[in-house]
PDB file of C-alpha atoms and ligand atoms in Angstrom:
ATOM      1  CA  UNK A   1      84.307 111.879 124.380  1.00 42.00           C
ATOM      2  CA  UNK A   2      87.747 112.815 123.971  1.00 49.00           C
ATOM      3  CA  UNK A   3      88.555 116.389 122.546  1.00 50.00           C
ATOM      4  CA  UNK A   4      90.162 116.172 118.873  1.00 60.00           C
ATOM      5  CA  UNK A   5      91.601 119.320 116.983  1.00 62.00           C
ATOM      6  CA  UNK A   6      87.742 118.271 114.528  1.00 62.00           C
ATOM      7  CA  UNK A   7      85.897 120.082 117.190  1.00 76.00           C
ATOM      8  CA  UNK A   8      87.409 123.203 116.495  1.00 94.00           C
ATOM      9  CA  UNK A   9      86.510 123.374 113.103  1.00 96.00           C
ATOM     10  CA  UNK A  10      84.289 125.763 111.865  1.00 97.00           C
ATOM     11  CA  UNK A  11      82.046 125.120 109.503  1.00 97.00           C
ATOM     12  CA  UNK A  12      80.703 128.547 108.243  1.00 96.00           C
ATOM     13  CA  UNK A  13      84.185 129.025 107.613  1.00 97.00           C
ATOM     14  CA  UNK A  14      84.497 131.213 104.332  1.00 97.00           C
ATOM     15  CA  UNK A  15      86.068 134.235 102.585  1.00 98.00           C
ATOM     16  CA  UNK A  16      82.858 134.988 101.491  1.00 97.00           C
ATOM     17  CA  UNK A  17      81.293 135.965 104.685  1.00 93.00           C
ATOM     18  CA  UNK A  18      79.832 139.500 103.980  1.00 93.00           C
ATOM     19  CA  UNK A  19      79.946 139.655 100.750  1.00 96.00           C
ATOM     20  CA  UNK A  20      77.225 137.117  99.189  1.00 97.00           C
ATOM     21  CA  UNK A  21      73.487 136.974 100.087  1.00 96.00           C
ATOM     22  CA  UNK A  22      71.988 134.936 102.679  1.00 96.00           C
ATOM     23  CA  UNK A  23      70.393 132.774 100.184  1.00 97.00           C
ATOM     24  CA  UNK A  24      73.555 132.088  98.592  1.00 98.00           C
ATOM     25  CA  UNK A  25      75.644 131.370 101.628  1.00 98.00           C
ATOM     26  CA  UNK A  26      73.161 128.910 103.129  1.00 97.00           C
ATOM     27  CA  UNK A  27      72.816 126.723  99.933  1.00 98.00           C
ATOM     28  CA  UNK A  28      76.906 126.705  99.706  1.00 98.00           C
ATOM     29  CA  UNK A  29      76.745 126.022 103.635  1.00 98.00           C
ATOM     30  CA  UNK A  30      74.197 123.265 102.753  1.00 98.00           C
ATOM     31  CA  UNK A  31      76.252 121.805 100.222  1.00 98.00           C
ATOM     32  CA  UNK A  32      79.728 121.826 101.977  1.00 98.00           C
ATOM     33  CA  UNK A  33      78.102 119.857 105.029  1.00 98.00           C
ATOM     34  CA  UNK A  34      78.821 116.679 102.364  1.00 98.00           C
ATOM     35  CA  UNK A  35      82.046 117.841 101.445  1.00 98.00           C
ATOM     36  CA  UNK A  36      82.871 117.861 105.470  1.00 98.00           C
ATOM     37  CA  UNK A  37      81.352 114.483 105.779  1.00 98.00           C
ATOM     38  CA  UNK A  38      82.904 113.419 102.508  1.00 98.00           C
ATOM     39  CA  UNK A  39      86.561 114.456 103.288  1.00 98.00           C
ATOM     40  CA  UNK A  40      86.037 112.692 107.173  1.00 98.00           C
ATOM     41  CA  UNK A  41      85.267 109.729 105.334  1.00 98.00           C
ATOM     42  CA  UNK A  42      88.285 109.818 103.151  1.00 98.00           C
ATOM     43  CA  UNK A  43      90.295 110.081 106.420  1.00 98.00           C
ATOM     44  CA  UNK A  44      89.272 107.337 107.695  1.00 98.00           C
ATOM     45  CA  UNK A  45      89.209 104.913 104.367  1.00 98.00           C
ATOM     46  CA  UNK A  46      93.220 105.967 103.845  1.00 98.00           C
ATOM     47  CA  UNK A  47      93.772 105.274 107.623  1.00 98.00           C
ATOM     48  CA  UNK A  48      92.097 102.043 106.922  1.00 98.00           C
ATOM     49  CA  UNK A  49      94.108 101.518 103.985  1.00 98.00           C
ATOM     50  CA  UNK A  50      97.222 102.150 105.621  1.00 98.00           C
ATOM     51  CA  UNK A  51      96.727 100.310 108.769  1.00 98.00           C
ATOM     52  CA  UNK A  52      96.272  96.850 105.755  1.00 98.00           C
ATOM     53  CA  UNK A  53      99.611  98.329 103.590  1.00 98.00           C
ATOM     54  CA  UNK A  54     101.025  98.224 107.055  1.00 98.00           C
ATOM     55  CA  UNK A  55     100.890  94.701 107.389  1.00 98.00           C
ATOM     56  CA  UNK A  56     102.039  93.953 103.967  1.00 98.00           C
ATOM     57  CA  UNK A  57     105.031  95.959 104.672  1.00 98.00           C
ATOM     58  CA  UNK A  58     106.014  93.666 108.029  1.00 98.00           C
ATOM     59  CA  UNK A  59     104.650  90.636 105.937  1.00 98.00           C
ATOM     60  CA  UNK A  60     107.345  91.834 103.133  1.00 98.00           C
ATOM     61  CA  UNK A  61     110.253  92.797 105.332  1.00 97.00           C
ATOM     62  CA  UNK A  62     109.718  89.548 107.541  1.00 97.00           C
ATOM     63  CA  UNK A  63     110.288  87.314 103.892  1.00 97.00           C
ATOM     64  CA  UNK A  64     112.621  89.884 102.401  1.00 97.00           C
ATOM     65  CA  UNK A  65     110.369  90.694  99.510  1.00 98.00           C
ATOM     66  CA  UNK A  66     110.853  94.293  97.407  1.00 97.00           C
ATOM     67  CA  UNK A  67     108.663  97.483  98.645  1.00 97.00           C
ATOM     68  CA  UNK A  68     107.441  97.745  95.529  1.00 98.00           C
ATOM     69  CA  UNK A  69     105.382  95.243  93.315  1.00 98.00           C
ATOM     70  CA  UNK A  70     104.918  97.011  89.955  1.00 98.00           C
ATOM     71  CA  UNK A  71     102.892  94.135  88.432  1.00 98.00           C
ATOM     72  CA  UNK A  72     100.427  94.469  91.465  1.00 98.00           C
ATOM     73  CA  UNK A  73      99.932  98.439  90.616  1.00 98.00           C
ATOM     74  CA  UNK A  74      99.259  97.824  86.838  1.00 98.00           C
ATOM     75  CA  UNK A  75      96.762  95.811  87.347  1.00 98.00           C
ATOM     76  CA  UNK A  76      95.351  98.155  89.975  1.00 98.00           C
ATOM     77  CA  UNK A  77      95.778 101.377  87.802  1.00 98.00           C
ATOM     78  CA  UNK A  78      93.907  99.735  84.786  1.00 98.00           C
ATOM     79  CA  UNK A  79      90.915  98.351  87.374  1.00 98.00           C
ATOM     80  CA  UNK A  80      91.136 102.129  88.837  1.00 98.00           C
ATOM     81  CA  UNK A  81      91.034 103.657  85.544  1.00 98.00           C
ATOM     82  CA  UNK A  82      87.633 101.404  84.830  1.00 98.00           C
ATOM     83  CA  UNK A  83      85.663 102.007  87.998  1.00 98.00           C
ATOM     84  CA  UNK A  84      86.004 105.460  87.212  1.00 98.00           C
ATOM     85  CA  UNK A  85      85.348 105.348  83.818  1.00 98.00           C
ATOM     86  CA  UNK A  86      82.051 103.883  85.547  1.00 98.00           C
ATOM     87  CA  UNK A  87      81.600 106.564  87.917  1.00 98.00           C
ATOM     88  CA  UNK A  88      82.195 109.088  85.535  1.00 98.00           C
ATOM     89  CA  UNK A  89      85.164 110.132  87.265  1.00 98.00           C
ATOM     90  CA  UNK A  90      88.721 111.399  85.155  1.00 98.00           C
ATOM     91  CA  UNK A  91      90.551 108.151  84.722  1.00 98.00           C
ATOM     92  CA  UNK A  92      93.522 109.831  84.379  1.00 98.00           C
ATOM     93  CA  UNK A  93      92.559 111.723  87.900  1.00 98.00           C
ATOM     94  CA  UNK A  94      92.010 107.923  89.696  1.00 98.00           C
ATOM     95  CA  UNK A  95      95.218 106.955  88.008  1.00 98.00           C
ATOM     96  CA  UNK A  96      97.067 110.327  89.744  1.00 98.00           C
ATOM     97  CA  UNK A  97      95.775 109.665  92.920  1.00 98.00           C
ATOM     98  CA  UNK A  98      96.198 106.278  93.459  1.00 98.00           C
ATOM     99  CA  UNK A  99      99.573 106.833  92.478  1.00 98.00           C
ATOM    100  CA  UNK A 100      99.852 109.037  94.994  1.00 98.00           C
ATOM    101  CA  UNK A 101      99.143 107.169  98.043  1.00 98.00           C
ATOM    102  CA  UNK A 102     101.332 104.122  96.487  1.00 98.00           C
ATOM    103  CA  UNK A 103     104.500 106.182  96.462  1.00 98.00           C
ATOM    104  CA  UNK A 104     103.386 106.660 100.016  1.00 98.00           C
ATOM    105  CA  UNK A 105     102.958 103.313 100.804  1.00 98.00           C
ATOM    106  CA  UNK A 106     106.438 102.074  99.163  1.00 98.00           C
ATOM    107  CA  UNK A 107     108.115 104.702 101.607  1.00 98.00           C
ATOM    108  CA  UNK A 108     106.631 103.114 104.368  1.00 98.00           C
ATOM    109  CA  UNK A 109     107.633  99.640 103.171  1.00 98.00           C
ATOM    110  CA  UNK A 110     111.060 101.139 102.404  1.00 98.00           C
ATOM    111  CA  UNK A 111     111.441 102.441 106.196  1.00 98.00           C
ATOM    112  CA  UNK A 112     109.840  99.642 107.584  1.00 97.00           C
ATOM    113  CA  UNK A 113     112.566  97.026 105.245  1.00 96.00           C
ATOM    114  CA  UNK A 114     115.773  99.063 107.054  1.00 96.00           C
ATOM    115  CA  UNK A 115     114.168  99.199 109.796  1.00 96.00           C
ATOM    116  CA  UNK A 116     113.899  95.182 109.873  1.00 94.00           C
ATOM    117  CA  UNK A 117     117.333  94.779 108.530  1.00 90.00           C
ATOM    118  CA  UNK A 118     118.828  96.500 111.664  1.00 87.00           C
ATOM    119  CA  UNK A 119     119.429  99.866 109.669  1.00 60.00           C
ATOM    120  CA  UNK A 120     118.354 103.470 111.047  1.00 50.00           C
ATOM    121  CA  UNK A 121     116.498 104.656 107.602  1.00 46.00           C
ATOM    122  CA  UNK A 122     113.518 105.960 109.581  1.00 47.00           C
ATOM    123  CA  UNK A 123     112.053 108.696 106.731  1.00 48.00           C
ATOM    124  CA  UNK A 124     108.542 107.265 107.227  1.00 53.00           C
ATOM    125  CA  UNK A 125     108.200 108.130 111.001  1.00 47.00           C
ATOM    126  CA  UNK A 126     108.167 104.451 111.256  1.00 54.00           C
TER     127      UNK A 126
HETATM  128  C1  ISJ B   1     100.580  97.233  99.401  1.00 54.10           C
HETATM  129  C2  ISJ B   1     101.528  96.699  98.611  1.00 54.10           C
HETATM  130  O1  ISJ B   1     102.739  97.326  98.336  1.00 54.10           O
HETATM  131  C3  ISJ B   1     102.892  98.347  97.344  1.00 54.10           C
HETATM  132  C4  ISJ B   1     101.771  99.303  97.451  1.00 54.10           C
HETATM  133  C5  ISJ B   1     100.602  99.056  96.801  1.00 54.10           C
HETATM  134  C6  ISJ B   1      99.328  99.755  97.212  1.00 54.10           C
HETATM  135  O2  ISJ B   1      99.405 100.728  97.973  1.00 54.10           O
HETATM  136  O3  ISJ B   1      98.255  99.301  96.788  1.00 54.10           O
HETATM  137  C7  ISJ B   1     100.567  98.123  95.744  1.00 54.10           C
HETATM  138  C8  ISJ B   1     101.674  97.462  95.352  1.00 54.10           C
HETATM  139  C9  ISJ B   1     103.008  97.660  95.983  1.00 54.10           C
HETATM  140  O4  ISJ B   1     103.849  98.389  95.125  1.00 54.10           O
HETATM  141  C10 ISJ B   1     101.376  95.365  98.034  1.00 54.10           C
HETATM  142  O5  ISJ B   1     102.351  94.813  97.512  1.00 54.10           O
HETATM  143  O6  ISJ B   1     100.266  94.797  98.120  1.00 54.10           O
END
């Protein structure tokens, strides 16, 4: 297998080596084994999520259609803002974050538009 910058991580990694118990450190290094496999997770879903906006970007730029589809993310936010409702998760958290990564996303659509119309816009790394 191919060596990635994840096998150097550490994860006993802590400022709190040496100065909690034993006890205490292996039920915090217990429960941040999740969080690791937790935040890989995330990586991949947003890769996978990008890798789809992707397409809808070239799909966009190839027909000439806006980056952005406001309708589209209201209907998104308020479905967002439900599920976590559900999941007893801060709405207004789901709302930030998904926010977040489509601000992202209309960057990338924005690069990937000048980009198709011949222009040298490239602030996306696209
Ligand atoms: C991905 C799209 O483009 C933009 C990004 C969105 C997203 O990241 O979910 C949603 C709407 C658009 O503003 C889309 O139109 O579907």
């Amino acid at each position: 297998m191919t060596e990635t910058s994840a096998d150097e991580f550490d994860p006993a990694a802590s400022s709190l080596a040496g100065k909690i118990s034993d006890d205490v450190m292996q039920e915090l290094l217990a429960v941040r084994s999740s969080i690791d496999n937790i935040d890989a997770t995330l990586v991949y879903l947003l890769a996978e999520r990008f890798k789809a906006t992707q397409r809808v970007g070239y799909l966009k730029a190839e027909h000439d259609l806006p980056p952005a589809d406001p309708g589209r993310e209201v209907a998104q936010i308020a479905r967002l803002r439900r599920l976590a409702e559900d999941a007893h998760l801060d709405p207004a958290f789901a709302e930030k974050f998904l926010n977040f990564i489509i601000s992202e996303v209309i960057r990338h659509h924005q690069a990937i538009s000048d980009n198709h119309n011949g222009g040298n816009s490239n602030a996306a790394g696209l």
